[in-house]
Coordinates of C-alpha atoms and ligand atoms in Angstrom, one line a residue:
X7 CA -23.7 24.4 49.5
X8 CA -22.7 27.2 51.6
X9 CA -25.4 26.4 54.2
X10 CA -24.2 22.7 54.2
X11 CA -20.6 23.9 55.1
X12 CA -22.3 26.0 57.7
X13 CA -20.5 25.6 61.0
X14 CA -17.9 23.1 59.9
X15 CA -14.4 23.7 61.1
X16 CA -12.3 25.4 57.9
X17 CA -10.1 22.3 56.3
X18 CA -7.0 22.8 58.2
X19 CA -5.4 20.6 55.7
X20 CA -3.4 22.2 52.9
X21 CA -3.8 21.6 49.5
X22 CA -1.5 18.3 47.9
X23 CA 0.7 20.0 45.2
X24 CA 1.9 18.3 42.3
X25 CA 5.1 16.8 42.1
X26 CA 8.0 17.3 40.3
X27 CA 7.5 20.7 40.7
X28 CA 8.4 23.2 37.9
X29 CA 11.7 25.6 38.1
X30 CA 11.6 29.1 37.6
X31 CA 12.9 29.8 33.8
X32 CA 14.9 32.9 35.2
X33 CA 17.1 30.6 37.7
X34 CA 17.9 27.7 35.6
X35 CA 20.0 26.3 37.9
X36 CA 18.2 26.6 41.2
X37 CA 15.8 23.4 42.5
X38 CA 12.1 24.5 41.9
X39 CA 11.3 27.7 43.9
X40 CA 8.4 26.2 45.5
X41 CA 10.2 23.4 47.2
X42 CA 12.3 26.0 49.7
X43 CA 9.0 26.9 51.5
X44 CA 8.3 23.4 51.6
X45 CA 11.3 22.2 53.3
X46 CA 11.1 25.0 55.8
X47 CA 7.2 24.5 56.9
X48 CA 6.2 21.2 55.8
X49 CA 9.7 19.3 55.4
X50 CA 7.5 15.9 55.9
X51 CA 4.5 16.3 53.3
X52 CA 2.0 14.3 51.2
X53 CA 2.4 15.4 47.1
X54 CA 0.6 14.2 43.8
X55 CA 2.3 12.6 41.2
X56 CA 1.6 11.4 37.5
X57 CA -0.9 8.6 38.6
X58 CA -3.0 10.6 40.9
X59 CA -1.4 8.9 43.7
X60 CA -0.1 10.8 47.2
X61 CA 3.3 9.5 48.7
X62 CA 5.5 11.6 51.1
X63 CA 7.7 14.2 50.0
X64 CA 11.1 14.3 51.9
X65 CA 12.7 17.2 51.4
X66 CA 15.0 17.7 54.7
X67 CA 18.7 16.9 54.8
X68 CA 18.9 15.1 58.4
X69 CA 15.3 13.9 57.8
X70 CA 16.3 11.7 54.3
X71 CA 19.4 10.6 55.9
X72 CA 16.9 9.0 58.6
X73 CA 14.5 7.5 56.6
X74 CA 17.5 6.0 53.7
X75 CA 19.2 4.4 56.2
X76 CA 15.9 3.0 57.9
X77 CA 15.3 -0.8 57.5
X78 CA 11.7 -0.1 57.5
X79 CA 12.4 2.1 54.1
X80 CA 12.1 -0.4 51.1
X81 CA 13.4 -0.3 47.4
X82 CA 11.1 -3.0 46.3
X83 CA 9.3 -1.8 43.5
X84 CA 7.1 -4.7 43.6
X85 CA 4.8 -3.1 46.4
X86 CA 1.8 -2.0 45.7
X87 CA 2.5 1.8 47.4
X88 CA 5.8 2.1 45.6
X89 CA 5.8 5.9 43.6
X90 CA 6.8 4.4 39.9
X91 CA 7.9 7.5 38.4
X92 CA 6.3 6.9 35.2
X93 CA 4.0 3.9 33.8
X94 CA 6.7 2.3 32.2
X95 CA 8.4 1.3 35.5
X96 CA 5.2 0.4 36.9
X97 CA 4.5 -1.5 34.1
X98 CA 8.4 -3.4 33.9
X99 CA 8.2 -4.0 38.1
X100 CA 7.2 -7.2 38.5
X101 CA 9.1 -8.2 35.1
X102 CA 12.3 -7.1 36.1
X103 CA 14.9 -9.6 38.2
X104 CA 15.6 -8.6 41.7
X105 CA 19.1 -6.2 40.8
X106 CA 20.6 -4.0 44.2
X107 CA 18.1 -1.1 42.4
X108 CA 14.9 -2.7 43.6
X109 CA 15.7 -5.1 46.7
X110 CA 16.7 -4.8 50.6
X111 CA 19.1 -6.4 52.6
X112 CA 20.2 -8.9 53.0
X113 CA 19.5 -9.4 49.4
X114 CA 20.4 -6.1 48.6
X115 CA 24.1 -6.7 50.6
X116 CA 24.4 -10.2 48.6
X117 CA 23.9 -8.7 45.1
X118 CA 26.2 -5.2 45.5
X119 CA 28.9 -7.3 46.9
X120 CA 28.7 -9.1 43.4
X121 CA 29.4 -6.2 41.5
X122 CA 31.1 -3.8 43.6
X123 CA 35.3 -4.6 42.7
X124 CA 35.7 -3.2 40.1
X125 CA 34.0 0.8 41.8
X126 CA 36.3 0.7 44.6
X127 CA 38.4 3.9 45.0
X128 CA 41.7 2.0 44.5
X129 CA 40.9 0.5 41.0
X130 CA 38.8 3.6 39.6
X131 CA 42.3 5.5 41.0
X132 CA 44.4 3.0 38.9
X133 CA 42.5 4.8 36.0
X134 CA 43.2 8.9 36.3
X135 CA 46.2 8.2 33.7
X136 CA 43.9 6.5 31.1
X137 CA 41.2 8.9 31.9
X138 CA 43.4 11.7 31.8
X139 CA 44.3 10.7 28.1
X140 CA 40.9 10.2 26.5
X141 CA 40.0 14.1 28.0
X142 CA 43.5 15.2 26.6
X143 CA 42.8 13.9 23.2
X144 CA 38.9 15.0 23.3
X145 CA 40.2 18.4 24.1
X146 CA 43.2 18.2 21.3
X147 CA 40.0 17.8 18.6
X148 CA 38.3 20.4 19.8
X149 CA 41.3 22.8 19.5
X150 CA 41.8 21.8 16.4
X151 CA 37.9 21.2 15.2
X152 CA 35.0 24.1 14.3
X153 CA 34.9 26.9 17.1
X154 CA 32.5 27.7 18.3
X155 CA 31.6 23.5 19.3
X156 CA 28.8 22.3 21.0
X157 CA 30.3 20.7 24.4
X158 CA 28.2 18.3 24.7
X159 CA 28.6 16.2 22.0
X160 CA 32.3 17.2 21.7
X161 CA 33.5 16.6 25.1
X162 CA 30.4 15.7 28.0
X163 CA 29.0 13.1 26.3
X164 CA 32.8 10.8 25.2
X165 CA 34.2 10.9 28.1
X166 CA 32.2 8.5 30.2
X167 CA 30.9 6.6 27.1
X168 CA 34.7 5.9 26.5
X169 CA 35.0 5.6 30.2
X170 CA 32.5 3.3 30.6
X171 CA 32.6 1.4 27.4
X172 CA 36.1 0.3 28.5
X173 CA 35.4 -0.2 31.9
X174 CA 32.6 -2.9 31.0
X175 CA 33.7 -4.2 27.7
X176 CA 31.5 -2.6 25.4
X177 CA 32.5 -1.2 21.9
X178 CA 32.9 2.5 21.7
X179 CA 31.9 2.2 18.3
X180 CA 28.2 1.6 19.4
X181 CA 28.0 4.2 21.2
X182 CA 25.1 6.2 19.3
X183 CA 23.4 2.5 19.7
X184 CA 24.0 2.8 23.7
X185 CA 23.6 6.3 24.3
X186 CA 20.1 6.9 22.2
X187 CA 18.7 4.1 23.5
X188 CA 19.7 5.1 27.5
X189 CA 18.4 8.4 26.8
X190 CA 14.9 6.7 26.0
X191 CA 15.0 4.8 28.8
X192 CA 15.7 7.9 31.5
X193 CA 13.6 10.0 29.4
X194 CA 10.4 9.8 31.8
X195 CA 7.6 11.5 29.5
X196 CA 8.7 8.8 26.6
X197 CA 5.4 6.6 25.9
X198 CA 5.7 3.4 27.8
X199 CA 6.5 1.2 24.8
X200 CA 9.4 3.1 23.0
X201 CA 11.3 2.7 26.5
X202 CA 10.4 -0.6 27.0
X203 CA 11.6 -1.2 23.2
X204 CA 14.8 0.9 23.8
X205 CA 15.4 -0.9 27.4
X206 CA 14.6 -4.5 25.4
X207 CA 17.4 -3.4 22.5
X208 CA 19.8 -2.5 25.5
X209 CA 18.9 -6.0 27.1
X210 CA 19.1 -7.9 23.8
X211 CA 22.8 -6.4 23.0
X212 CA 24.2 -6.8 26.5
X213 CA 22.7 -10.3 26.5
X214 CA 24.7 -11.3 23.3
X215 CA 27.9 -9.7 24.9
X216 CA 27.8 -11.0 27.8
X217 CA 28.0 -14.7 26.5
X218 CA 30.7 -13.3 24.9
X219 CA 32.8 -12.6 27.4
X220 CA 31.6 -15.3 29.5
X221 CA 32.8 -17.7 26.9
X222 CA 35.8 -15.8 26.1
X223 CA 36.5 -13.8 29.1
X224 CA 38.9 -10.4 28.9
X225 CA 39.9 -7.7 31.5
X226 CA 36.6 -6.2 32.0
X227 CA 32.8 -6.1 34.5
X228 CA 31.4 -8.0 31.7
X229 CA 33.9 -10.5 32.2
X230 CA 34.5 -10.2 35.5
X231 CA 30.8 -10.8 35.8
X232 CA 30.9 -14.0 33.4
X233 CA 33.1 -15.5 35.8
X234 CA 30.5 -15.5 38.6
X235 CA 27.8 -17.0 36.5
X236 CA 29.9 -19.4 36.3
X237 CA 30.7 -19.7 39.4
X238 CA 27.1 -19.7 40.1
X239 CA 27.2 -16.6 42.0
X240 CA 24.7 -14.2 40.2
X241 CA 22.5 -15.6 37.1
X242 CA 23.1 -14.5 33.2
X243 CA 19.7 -12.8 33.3
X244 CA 20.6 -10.8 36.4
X245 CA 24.2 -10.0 34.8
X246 CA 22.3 -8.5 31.6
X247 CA 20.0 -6.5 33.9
X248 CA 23.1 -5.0 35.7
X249 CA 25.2 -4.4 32.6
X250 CA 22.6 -2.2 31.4
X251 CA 21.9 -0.4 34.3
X252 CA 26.2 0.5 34.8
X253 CA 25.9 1.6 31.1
X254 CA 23.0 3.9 31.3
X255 CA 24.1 5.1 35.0
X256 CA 27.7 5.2 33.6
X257 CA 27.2 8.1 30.9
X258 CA 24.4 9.9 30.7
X259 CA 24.8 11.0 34.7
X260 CA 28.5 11.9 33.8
X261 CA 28.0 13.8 31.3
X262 CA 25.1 15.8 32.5
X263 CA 27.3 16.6 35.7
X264 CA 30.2 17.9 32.7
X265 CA 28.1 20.2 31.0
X266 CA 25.8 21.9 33.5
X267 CA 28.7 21.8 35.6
X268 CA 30.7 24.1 33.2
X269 CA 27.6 26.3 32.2
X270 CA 27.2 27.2 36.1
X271 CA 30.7 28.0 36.5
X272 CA 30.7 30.2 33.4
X273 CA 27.8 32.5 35.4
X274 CA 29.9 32.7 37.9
X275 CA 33.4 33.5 36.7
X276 CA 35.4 34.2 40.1
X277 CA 34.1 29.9 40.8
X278 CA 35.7 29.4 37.5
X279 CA 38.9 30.9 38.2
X280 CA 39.5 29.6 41.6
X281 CA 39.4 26.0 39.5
X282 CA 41.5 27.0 36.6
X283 CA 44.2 28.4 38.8
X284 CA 44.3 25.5 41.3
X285 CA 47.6 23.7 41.7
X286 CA 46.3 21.9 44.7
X287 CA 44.4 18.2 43.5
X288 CA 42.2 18.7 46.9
X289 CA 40.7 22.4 45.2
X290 CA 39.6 20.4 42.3
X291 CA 38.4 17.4 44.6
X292 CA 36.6 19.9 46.4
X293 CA 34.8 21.5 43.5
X294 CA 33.7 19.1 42.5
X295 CA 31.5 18.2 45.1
X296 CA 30.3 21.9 45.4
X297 CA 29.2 21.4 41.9
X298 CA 27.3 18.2 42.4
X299 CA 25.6 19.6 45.5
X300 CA 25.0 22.8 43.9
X301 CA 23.5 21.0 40.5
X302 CA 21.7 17.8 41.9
X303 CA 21.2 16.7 38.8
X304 CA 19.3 13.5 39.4
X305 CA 16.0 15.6 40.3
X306 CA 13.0 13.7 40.2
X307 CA 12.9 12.3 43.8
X308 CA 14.5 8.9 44.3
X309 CA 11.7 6.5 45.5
X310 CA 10.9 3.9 48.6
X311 CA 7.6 2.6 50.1
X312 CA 7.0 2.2 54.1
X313 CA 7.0 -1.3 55.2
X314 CA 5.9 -0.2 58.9
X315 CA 4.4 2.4 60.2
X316 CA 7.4 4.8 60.8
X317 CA 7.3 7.7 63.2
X318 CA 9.2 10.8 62.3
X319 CA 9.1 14.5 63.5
X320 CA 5.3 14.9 64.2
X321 CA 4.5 12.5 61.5
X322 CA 3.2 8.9 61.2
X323 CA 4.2 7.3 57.6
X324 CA 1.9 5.0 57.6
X325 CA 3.2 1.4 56.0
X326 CA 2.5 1.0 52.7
X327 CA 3.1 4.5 51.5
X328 CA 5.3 5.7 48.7
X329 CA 8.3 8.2 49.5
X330 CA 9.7 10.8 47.1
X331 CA 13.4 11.8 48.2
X332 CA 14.1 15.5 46.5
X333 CA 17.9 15.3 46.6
X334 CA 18.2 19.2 45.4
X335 CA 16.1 20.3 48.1
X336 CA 18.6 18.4 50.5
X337 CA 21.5 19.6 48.9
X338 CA 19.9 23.4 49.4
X339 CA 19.2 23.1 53.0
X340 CA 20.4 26.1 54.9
X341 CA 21.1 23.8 58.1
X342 CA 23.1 21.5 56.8
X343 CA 25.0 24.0 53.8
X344 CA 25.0 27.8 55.1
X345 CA 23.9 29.8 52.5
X346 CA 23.2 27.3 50.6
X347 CA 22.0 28.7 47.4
X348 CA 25.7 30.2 46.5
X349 CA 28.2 28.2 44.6
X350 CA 30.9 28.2 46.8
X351 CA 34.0 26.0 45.5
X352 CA 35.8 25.9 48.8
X353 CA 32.9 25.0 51.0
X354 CA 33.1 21.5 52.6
X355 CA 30.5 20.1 50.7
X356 CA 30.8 16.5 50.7
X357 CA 28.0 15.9 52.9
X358 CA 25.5 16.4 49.9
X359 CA 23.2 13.7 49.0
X360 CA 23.7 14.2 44.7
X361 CA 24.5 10.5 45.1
X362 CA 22.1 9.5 47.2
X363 CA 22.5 7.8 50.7
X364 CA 22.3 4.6 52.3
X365 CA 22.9 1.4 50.9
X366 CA 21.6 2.3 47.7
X367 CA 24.2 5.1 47.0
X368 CA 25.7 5.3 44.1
X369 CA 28.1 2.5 42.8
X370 CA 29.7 4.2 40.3
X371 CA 30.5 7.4 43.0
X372 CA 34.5 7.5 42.9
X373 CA 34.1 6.9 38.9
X374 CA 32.1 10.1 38.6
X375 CA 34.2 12.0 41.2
X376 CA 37.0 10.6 39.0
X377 CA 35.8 11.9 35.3
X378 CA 34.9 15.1 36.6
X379 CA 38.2 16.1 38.8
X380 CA 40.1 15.1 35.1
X381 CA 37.7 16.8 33.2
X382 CA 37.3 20.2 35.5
X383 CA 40.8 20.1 36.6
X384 CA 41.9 20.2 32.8
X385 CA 39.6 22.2 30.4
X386 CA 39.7 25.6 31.9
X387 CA 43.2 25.5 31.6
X388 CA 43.4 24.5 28.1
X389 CA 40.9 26.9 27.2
X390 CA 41.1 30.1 29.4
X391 CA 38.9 32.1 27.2
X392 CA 36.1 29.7 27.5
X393 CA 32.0 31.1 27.5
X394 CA 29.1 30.5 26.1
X395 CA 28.3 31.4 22.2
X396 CA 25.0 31.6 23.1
X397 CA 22.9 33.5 26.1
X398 CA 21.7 31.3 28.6
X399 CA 18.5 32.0 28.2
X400 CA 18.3 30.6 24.8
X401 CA 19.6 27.4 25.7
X402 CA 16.9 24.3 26.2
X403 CA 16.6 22.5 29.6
X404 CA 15.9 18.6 29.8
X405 CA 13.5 18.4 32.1
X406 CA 11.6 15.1 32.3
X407 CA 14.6 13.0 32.4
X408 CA 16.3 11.0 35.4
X409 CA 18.9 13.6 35.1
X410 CA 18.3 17.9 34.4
X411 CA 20.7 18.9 31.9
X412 CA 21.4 21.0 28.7
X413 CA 20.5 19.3 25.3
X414 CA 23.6 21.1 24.2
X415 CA 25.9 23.4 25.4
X416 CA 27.3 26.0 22.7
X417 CA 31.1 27.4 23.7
X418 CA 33.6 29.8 22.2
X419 CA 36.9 30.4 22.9
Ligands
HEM502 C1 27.6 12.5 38.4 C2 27.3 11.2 38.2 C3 26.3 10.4 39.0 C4 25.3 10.8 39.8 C5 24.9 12.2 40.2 C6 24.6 9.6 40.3 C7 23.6 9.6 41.2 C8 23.0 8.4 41.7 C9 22.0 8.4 42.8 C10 21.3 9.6 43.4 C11 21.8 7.1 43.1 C12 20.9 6.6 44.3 C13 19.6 6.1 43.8 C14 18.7 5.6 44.9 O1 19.1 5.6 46.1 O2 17.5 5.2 44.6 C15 22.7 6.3 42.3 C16 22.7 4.9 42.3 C17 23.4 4.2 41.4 N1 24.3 4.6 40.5 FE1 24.9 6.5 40.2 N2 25.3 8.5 39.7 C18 26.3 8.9 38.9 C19 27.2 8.2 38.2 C20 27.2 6.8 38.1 C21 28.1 6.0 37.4 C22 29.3 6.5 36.6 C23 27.7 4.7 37.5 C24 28.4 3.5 36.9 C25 28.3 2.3 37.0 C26 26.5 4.7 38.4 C27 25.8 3.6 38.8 C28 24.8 3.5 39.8 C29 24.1 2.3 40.2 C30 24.4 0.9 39.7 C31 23.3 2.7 41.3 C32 22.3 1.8 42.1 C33 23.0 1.5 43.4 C34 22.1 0.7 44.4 O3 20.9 0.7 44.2 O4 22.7 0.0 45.2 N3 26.2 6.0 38.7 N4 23.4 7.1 41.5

């Protein structure tokens, strides 16, 4: 063997590492250790993922902005080069309606302009007061509930149920229905046919309410979105589709960003006081958006495939390959965030990608930004005392979902 490789040029090409990568248990909050070296020597490089198969990993600030607004970079699933993130999607692709998660423009423009009223920042605004009293009454029961509480379920996970439930038109009270059944769904190591039973059970309800509201129409999306089926503007099928996606997206995200929010400002007290002290509503705006660049909790890569060849830096992507996006390792890129690896609540940070970019970024933005300036701009004043009951380093990490989070978060005040 050694005889055969006898005067052959040594393989100048590195070895294809696996993707997601793992992150180190001592920094919990940090993006994978092995993507910074990455980013800095091959920004622009091939990985492996669960199926065996090799797409590009993008893991540059200027160079994902580039590619996400690129016409030639597709969000059609349906291509055979698209990196599914797990077999289930692969499997549900060609099953699944054309939504504004898996198509271009000008579909892509036709279908977002359908559903995006009722996200704009002057109607999310309208609800800071009703927002403000479901976190106001969530935090009255903890007061007066068992201390020390689990966070999570006492205060993370409500809010944007109740946020969202509202906002669409779905009943609070099936919310363990709603939120066991998302968490299935975004769950990528579940087995391919409990999410597709948990997506179907999502499906099946919103289905049923939907021809609800569309016969009986109140002030809600569901509603709202009855009214252009009947108007022949978007089918019933494709309304289901996009009620379940806002309910999953509405919630889960939310509440990840509330918890692992507060965790990392409880390591890093002097953060935490700068928020609880803040008089100022542009502080708490601008925390916020420290904290989702900092965090990045949707971690897994958001996904495209080439259409055309594409040219970028000293690399041809060759059409038909898949593209992994690694927000975090954006969002920790020293030339676009100095030091980027502190959590720095007055940096100007809303530049970060934790939403995404392009056309695809996220609808439900200013009702995230919303929840959490309410929710961070109110419970480190009402509890002061506030820290963990438990050392970090006992607490478990979610790691294969669509979102890195805490399974629970144990406080004490
Ligand atoms: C902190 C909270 C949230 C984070 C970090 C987050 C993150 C993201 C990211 C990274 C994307 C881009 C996906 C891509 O380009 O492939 C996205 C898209 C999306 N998000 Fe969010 N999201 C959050 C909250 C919400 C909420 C509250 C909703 C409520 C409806 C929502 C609904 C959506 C939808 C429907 C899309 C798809 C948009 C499109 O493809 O045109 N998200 N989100």
């Amino acid at each position: 063997m050694a005889d055969a490789l006898a005067g052959r040029a040594p393989d100048a090409t590195p070895p294809v590492a696996a993707y997601p990568m793992p992150r180190a248990v001592s920094c919990p909050l940090a993006p994978p250790p092995a993507l910074q070296p990455l980013r800095d020597e091959q920004p622009i490089t091939k990985v492996r993922i669960w199926n065996g198969s090799t797409p590009w990993l993008i893991t540059r600030h200027a160079d994902q902005r580039a590619l996400l607004t690129d016409p030639r970079v597709s969000n059609d699933d349906r291509d055979p080069g698209f990196p599914y993130v797990n077999a289930h999607r692969a499997e549900i692709a060609h099953a699944t309606p054309r939504l504004i998660t898996n198509t271009d423009a000008p579909e892509h423009t036709r279908l977002r302009r359908t559903v995006n009223a009722p996200f704009l920042i002057k109607r999310i605004e309208a609800m800071r007061p009703a927002v403000q009293r479901i976190v106001d009454g969530l935090i009255d029961d903890m007061l007066d509930g068992p201390n020390p509480a689990d966070l999570l379920t006492a205060l993370a996970l409500p809010v944007p149920s109740l946020v969202i439930a509202q906002l669409l038109g779905v009943p609070y009270a099936d919310h363990e229905f709603f939120q066991r059944n998302s968490n299935l769904v975004l769950d990528n190591s579940v087995p391919a046919e409990e999410a597709r039973a948990a997506s179907g059970a999502l499906a099946a309800y919103l289905d049923t309410l939907l021809a609800e509201k569309t016969a009986a129409p109140d002030a809600d999306v569901l509603s709202e979105m009855g009214g252009r089926i009947k108007a022949g503007e978007m089918t019933h099928r494709e309304a289901v589709h996009m009620g379940v996606a806002m309910l999953i997206a509405g919630h889960e995200t939310t509440a990840t960003m509330i918890s692992l929010g507060t965790l990392a400002l409880l390591e890093h007290p002097e953060q935490l006081a700068v928020l609880r002290d803040a008089e100022d509503p542009k502080v708490i705006a601008a925390a916020v958006e420290e904290l989702l660049r900092y965090l990045t909790i949707v971690h897994s890569g958001i996904r495209r495939v080439a259409k055309e060849d594409i040219e970028i830096g000293d690399r041809v992507i060759g059409a038909g390959d898949g593209l992994l996006f690694d927000l975090h390792a954006a969002n920790w890129d020293s030339e676009a965030f100095p030091e980027a690896d502190r959590l720095d609540l007055s940096r100007p940070a809303r530049h970060h990608q934790a939403f995404g970019y392009g056309p695809h970024q996220c609808l439900g933005q200013s009702l995230a930004r919303l929840e959490l300036q309410v929710v961070y701009g109110t419970l480190y004043r009402r509890f002061p005392t506030l820290r963990l009951a438990a050392p970090i380093d006992r607490l478990a990490f979610h790691h294969t979902g669509t979102t890195y989070g805490v399974r629970c978060l144990p406080v004490t005040w």
